Tab-separated table of C-alpha atoms in Angstrom:
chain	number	residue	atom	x	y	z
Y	94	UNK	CA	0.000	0.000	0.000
Y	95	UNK	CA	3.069	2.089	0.761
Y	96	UNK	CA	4.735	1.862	-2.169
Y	97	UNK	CA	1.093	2.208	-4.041
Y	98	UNK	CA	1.022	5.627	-2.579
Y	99	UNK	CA	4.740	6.223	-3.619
Y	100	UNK	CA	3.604	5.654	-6.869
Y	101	UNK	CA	0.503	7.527	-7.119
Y	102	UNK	CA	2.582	10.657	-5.444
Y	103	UNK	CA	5.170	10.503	-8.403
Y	104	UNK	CA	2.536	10.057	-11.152
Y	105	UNK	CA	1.306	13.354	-9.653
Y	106	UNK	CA	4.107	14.776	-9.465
Y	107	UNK	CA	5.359	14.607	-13.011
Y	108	UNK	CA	1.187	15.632	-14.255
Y	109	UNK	CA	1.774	18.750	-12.381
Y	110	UNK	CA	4.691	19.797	-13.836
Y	111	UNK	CA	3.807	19.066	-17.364
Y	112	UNK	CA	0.968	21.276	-16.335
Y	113	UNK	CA	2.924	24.077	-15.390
Y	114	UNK	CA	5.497	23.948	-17.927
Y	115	UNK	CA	2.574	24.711	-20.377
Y	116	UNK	CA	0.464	27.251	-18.458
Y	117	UNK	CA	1.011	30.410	-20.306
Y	118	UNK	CA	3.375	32.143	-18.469
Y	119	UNK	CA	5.830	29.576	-18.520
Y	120	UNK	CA	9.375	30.170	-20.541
Y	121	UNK	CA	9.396	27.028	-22.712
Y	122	UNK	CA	5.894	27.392	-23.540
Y	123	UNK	CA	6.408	31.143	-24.637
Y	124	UNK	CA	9.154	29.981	-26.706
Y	125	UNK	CA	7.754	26.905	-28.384
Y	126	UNK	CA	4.692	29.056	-29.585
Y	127	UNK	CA	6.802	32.268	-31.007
Y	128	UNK	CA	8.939	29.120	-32.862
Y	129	UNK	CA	5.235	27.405	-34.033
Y	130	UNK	CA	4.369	31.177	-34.993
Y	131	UNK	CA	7.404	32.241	-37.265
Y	132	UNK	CA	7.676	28.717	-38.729
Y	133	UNK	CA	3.721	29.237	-39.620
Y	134	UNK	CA	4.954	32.169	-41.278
Y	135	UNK	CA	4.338	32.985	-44.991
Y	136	UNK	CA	7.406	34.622	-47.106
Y	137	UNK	CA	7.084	36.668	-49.555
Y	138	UNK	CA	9.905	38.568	-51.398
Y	139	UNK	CA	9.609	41.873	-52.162
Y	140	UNK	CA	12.010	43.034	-55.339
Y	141	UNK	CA	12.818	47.311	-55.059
Y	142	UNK	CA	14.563	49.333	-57.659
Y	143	UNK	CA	15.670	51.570	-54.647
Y	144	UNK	CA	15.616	50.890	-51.095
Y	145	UNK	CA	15.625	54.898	-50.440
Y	146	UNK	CA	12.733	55.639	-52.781
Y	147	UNK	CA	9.369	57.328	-51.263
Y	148	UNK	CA	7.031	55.264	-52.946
Y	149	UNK	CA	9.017	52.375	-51.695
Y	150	UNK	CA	9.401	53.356	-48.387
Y	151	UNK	CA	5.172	54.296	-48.309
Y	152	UNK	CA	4.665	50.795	-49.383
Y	153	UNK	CA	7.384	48.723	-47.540
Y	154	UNK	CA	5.773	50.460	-44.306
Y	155	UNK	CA	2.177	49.542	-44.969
Y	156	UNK	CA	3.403	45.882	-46.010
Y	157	UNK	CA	5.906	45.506	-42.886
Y	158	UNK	CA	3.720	47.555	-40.471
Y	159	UNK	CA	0.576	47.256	-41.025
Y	160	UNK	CA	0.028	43.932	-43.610
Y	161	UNK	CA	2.542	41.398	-41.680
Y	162	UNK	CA	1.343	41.142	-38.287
Y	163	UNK	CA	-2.257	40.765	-39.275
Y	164	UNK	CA	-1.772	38.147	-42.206
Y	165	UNK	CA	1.420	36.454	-39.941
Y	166	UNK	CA	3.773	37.403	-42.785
Y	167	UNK	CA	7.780	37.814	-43.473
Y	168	UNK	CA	8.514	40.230	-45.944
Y	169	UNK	CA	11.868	39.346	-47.629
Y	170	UNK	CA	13.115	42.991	-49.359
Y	171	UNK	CA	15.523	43.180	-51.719
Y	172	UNK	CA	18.732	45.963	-52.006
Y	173	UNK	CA	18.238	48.847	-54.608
Y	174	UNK	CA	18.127	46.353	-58.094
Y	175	UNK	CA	19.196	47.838	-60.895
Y	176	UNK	CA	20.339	45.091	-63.132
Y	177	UNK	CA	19.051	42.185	-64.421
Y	178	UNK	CA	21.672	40.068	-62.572
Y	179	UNK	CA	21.023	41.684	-59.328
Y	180	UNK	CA	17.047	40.714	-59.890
Y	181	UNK	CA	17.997	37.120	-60.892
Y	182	UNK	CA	20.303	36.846	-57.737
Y	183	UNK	CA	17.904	38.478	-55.167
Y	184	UNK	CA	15.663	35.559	-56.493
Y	185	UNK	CA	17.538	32.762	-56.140
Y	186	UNK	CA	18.492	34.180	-52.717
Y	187	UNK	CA	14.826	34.699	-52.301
Y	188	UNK	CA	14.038	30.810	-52.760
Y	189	UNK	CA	16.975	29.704	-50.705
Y	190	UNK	CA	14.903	32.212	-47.566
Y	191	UNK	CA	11.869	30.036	-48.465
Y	192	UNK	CA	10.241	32.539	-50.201
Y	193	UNK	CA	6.756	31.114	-51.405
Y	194	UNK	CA	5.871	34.279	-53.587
Y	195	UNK	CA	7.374	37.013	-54.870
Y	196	UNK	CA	5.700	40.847	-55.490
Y	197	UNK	CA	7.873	42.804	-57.604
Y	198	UNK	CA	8.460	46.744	-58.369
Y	199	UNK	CA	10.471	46.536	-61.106
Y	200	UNK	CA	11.396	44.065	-63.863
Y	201	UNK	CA	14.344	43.715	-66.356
Y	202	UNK	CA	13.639	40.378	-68.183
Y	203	UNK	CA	10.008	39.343	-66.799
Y	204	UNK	CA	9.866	35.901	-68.751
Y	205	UNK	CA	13.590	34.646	-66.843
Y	206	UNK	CA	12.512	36.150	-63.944
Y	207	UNK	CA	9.278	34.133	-64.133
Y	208	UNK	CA	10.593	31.502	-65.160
Y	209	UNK	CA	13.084	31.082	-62.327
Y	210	UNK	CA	10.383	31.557	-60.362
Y	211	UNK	CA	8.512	28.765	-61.538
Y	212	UNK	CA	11.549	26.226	-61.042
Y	213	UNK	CA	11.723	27.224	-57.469
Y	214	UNK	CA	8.233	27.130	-56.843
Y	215	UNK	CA	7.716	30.465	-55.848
Y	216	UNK	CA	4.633	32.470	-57.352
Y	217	UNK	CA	5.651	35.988	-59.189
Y	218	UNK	CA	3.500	39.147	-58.853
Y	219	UNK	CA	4.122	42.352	-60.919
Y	220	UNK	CA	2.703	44.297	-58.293
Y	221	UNK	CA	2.801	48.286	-59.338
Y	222	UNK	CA	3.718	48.329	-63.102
Y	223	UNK	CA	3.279	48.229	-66.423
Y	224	UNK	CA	5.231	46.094	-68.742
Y	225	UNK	CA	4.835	45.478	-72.595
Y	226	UNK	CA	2.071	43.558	-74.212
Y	227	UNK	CA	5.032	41.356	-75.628
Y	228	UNK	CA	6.995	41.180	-71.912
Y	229	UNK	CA	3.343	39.510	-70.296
Y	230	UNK	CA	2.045	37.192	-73.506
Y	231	UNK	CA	5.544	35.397	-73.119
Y	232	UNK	CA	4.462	34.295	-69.105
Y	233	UNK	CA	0.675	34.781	-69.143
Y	234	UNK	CA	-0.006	30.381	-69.411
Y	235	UNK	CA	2.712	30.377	-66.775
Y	236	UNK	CA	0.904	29.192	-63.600
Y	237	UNK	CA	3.562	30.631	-61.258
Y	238	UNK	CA	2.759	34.321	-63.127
Y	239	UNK	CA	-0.084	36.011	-61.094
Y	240	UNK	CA	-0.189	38.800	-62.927
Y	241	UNK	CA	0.073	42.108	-63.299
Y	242	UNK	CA	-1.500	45.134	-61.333
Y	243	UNK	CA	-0.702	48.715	-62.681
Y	244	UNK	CA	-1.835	51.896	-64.924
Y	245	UNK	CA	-1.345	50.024	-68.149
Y	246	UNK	CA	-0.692	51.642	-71.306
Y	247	UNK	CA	-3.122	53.933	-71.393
Y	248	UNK	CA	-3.103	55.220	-68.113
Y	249	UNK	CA	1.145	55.663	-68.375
Y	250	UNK	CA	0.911	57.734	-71.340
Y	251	UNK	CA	-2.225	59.828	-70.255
Y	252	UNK	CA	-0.380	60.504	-67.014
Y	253	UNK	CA	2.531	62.203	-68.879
Y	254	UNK	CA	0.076	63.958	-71.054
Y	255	UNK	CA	-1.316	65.508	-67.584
Y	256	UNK	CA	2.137	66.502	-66.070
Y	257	UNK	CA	2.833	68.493	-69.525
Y	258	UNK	CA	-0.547	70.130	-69.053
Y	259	UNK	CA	0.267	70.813	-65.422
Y	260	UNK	CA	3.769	72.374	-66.332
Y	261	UNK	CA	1.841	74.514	-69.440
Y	262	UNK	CA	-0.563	75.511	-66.536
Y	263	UNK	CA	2.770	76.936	-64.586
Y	264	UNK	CA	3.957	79.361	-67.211
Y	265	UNK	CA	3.706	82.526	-67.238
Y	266	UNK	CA	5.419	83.561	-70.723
Y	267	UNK	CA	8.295	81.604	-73.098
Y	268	UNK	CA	8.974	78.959	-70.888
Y	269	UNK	CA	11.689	76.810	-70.769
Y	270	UNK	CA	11.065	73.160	-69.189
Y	271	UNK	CA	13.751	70.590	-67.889
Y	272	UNK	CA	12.302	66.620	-68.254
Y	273	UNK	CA	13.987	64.128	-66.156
Y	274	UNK	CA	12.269	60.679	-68.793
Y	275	UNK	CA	14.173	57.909	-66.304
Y	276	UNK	CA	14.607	54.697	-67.044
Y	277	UNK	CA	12.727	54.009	-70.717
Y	278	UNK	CA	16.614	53.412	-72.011
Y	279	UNK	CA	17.291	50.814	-69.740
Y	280	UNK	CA	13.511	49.223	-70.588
Y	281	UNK	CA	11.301	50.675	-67.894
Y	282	UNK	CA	7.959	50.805	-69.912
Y	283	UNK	CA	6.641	53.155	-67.691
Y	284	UNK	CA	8.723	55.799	-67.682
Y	285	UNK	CA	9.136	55.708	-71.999
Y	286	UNK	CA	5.319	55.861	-71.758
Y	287	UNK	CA	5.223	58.651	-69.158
Y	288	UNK	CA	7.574	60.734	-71.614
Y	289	UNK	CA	6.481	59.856	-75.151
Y	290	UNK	CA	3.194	61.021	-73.289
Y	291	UNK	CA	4.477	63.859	-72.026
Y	292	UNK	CA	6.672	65.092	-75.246
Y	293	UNK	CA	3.849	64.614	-77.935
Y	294	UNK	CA	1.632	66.903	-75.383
Y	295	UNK	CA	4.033	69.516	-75.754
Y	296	UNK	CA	4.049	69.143	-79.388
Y	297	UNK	CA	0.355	69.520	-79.594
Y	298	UNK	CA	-0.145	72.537	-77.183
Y	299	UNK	CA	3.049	74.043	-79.134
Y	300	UNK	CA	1.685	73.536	-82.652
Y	301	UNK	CA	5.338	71.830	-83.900
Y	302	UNK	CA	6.845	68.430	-84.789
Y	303	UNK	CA	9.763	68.107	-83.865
Y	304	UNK	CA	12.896	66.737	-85.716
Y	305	UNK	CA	13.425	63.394	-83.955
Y	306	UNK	CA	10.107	61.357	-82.672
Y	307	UNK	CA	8.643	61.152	-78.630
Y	308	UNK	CA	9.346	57.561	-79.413
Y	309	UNK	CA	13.037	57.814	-80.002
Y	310	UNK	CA	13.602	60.865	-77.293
Y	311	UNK	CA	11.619	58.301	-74.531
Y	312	UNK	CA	14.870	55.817	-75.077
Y	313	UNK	CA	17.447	58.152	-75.295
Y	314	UNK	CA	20.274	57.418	-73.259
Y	315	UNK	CA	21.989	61.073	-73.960
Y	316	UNK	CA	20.722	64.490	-72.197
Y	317	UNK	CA	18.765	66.159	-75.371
Y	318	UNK	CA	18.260	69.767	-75.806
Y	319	UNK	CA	15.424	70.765	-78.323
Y	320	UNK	CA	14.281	74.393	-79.177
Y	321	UNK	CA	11.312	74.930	-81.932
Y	322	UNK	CA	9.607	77.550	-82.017
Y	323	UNK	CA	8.567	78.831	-78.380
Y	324	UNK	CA	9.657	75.373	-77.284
Y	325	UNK	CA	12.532	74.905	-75.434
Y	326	UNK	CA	13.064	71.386	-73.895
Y	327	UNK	CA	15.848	69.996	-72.124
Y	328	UNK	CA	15.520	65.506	-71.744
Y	329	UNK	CA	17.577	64.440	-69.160
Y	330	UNK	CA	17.595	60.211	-68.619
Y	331	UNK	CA	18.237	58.280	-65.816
Y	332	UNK	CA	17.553	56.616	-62.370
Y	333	UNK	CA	17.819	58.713	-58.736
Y	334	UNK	CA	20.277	55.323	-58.061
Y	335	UNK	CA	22.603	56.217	-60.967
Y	336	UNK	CA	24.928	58.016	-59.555
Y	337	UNK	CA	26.312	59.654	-62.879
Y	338	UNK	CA	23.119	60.435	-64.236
Y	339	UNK	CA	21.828	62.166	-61.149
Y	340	UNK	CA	25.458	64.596	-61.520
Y	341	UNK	CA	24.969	65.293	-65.061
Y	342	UNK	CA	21.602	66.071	-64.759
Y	343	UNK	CA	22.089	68.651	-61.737
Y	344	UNK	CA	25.014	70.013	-63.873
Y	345	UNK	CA	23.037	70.204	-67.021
Y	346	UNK	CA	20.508	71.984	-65.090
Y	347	UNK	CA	22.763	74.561	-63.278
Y	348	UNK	CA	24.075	75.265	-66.924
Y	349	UNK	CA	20.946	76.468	-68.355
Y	350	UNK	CA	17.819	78.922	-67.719
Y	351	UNK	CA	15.024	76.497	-65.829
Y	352	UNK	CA	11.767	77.529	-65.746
Y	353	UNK	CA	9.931	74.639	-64.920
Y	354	UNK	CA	11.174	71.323	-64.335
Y	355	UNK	CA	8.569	68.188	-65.259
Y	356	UNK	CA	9.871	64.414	-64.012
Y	357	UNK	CA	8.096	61.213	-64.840
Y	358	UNK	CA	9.541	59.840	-61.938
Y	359	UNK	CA	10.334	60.769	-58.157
Y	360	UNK	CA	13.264	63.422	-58.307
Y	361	UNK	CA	14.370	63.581	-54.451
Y	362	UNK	CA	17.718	63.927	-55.264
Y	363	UNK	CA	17.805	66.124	-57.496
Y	364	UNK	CA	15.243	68.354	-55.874
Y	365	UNK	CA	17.612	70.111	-53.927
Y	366	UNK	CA	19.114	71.860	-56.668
Y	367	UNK	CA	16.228	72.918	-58.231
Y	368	UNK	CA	16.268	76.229	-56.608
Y	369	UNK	CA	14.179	78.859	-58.944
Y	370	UNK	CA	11.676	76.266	-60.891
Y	371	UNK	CA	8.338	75.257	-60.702
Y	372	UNK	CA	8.150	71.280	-60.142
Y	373	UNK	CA	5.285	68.892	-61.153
Y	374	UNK	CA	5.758	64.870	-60.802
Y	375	UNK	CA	5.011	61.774	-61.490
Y	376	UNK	CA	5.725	60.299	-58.259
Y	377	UNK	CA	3.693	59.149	-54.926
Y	378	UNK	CA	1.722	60.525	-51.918
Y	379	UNK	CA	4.796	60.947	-49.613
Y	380	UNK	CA	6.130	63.452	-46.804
Y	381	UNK	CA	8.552	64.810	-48.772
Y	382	UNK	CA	6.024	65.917	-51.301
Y	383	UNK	CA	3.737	67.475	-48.666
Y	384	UNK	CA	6.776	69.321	-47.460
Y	385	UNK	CA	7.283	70.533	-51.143
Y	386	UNK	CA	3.707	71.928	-51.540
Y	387	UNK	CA	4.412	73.508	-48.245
Y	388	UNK	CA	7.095	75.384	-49.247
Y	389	UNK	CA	5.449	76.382	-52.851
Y	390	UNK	CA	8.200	74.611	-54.873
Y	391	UNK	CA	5.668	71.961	-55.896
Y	392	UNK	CA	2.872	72.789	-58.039
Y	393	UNK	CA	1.283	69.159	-59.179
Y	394	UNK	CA	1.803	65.451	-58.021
Y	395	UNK	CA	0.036	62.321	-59.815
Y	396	UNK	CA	1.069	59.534	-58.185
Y	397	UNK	CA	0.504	56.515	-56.058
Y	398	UNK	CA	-0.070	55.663	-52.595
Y	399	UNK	CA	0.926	53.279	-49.656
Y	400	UNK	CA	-2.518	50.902	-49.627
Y	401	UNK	CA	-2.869	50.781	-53.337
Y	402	UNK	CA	-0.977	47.851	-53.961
Y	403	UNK	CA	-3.042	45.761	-50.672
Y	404	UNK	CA	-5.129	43.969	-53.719
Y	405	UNK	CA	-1.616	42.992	-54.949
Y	406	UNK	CA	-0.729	41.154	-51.910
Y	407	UNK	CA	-4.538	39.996	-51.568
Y	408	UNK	CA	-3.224	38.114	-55.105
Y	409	UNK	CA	-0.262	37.054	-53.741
Y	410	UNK	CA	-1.431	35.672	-50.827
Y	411	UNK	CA	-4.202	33.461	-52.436
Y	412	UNK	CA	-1.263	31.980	-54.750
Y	413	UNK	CA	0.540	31.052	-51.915
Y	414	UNK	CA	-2.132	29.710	-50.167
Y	415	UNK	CA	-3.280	26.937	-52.181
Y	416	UNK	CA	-5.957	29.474	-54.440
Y	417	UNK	CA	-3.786	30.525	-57.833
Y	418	UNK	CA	-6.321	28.355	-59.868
Y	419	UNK	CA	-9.172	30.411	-58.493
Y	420	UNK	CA	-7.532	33.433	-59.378
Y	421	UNK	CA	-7.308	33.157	-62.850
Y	422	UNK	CA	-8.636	35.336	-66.239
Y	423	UNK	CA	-10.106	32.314	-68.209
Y	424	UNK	CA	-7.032	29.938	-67.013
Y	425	UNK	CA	-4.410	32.986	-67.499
Y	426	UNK	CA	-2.619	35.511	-65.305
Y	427	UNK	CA	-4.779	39.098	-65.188
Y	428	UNK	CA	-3.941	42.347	-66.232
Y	429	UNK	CA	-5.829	44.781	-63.676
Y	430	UNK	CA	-5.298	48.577	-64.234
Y	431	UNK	CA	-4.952	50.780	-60.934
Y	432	UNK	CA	-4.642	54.410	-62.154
Y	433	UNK	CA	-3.196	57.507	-59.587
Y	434	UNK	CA	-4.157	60.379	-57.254
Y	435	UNK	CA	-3.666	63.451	-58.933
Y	436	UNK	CA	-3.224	67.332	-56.965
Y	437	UNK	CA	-2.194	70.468	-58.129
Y	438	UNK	CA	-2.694	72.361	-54.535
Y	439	UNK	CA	-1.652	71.833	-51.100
Y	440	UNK	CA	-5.118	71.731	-49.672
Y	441	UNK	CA	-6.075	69.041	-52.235
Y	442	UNK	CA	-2.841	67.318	-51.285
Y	443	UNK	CA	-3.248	67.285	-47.672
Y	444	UNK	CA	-6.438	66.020	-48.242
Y	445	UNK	CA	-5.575	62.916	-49.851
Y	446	UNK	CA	-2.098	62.292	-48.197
Y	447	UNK	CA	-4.293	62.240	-44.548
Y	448	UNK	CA	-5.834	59.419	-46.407
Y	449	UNK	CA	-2.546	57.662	-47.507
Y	450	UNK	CA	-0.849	58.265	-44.534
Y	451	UNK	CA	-3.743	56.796	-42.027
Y	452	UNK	CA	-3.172	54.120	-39.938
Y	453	UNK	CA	-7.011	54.093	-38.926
Y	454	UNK	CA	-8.846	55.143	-42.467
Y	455	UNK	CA	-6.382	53.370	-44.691
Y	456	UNK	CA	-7.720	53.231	-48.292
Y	457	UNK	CA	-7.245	49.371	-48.706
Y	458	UNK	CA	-7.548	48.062	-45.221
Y	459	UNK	CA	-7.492	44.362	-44.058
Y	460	UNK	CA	-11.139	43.785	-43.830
Y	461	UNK	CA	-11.009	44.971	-47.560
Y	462	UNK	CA	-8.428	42.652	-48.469
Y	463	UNK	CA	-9.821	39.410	-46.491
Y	464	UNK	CA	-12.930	39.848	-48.139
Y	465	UNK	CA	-11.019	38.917	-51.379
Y	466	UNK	CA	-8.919	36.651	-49.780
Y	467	UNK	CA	-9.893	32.655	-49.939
Y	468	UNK	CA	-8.299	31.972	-46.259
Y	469	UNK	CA	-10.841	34.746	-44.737
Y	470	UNK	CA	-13.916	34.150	-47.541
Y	471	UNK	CA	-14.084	31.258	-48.909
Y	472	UNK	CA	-16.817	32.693	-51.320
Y	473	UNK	CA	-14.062	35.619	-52.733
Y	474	UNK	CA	-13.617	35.132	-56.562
Y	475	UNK	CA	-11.739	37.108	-59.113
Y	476	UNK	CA	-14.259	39.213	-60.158
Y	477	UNK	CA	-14.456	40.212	-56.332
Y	478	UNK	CA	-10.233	41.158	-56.459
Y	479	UNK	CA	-10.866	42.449	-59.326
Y	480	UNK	CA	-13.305	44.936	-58.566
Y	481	UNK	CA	-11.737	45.925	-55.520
Y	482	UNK	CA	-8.343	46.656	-57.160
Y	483	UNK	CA	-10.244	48.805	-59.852
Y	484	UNK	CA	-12.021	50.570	-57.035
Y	485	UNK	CA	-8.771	52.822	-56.395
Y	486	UNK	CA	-9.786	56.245	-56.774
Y	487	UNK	CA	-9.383	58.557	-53.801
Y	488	UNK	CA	-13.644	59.132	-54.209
Y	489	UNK	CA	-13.653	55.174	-53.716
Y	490	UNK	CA	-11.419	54.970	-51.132
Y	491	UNK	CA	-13.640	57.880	-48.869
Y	492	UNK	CA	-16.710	55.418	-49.396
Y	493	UNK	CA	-15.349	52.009	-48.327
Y	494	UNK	CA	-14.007	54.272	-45.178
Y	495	UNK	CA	-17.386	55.972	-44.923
Y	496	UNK	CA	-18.962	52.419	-44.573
């Protein structure tokens, strides 16, 4: 009976410290459960064209602070890519990290990047951009391409069209206007879209043709001064990351007679020596541009904002969950256009930027994006992402919020 109780003593023993070792407050329980929480972790690589960029900055902060805790998710960023050997090794790196999907900003080569991609098993997102008809029909039956989610065409060349008109607003007599056309030599579809927008709108409100086409001046690689007429232009090329091209271009400018300066994409760099012009951009809804209006050295923004790539990662996150199939234009990946915001005064721009900028009225919030997410609705189709990513306009974004 003795050694019955013994027994029974011991058995108790060892139940109630099992017990305790898994209450709550208990060290090995608080570490087994933040190890069961980052290994339930999805990754998802995120490839930048520059690290320091405001757009990229607005949206790495709504993806790492306000996305990633609430959908349990690592963001894997890339460095400032600027070659198409840098993109191809920040994937493979990407898929050694256990990256299950990838959203990306930029592309050099979209059918190798896809295609690597596929081998590793990782799902590819273009997931603020525009690339050629010709780029996206080479990877479109790929079933690790989601697709793509950007201004298309249309909306690229239209927004050029609208920062020419915004600089021809700004004059006040023979102007002269300095273009900074980025990347459209080294393939960025956007920006040779932006400018061949931008230079046949000058052409047009000008009344001349001039001697070498928009087409040909988008890709230039060389600074390009034109004058016809009452038309003087000055083309500068080149990325805020180029080092070279960011010099010449501030020397170029310090050379000549500035009256306005138009850029199809952010110019933070060279801001600072634009003392005496007039600036309009085609950039994003960021502090720096707030401070600009501010200070009356910016006239017009059209741009993006933080939350208007959350239907990207909505996409993204159904891929890597087990739902690409279900997410699919008639069996292919989807084009969806997402346009911009647009101001040309600082109380419009405050406006919209208090919008941008909200942690509790943000435009695409997570009860937007679970509602088109198969893990949260198991009734969400594509139709449903797709009319939510449509459903981008500032006007669009008050109503959900109003709701």
């Amino acid at each position: 009976m003795k050694k019955l109780l013994i027994m029974l003593l011991a058995a108790l023993l060892v139940i109630s410290a099992a017990a305790c070792s898994s209450e709550p407050g208990g060290n090995t329980s608080e570490s087994e459960e933040k190890e069961q929480q980052e290994a339930a972790k999805h990754k998802i690589a995120v490839l930048v064209y520059n690290r320091t960029d405001d757009e990229v900055l607005s949206f790495k902060n709504y993806l790492e602070g306000y996305i990633a805790p609430i959908f349990n998710v690592e963001f894997l960023y890339s460095e400032s890519i600027s070659t198409q050997e840098e993109a191809m090794t920040f994937l493979e790196n990407a898929a050694e990290f256990g990256a299950e999907g990838v959203m990306s900003f930029n592309t050099y080569d979209l059918k190798k990047e896809v295609d690597l991609c596929a081998q590793k098993g990782m799902y590819f997102i273009l997931a603020s951009g525009t690339v050629t008809d010709e780029a996206f029909e080479s990877v479109a039956d790929n079933e690790y391409f989601v697709g793509e989610i950007g201004p298309g065409d249309e909306m690229e060349y239209t927004a050029g069209v609208n920062l020419t008109q915004a600089g021809l607003g700004l004059r006040d007599g023979k102007e002269s206007y300095f273009i900074l056309s980025g990347g459209g030599f080294v393939g960025n579809e956007m920006h040779r879209l932006r400018t061949i927008g931008l230079i046949e709108a000058f052409e047009s409100a000008y009344g001349v043709k001039l001697s070498t086409p928009a087409e040909e001046l988008a890709v230039s690689d060389q600074i390009v001064e034109i004058e016809e007429k009452d038309l003087r232009l000055c083309i500068c090329p080149g990325y805020p990351t180029m080092d070279e091209e960011v010099e010449k271009a501030i020397e170029k400018y310090k050379s000549g007679d500035y009256d306005i300066v138009l850029s199809v994409l952010p110019a933070t760099r060279i801001i600072p020596s634009l003392k005496n012009s007039k600036l309009a951009v085609i950039d994003c809804y960021s502090d720096t541009n707030e401070r600009l209006f501010a200070n009356g050295q910016m006239s017009y923004v059209t741009g993006k904002y933080s939350s208007i790539i959350g239907p990207s990662f909505a996409a993204i996150y159904n891929a890597i969950t087990g739902h690409a199939e279900d997410f699919r234009d008639n069996g292919r990946a989807f084009h969806i256009r997402q346009g911009f915001w647009s101001s040309d005064s600082r109380e419009d721009y405050e406006a919209k930027f208090s919008m941008a900028s909200s942690i509790e009225k943000v435009a695409y919030n997570y009860e937007d994006l679970q509602n088109v997410i198969k893990e949260f609705n198991e009734d969400a189709t594509y139709d449903d992402l797709k009319k939510l990513a449509e459903a981008y306009k500032y006007e669009d974004a008050v109503a959900r919020r109003a709701k």
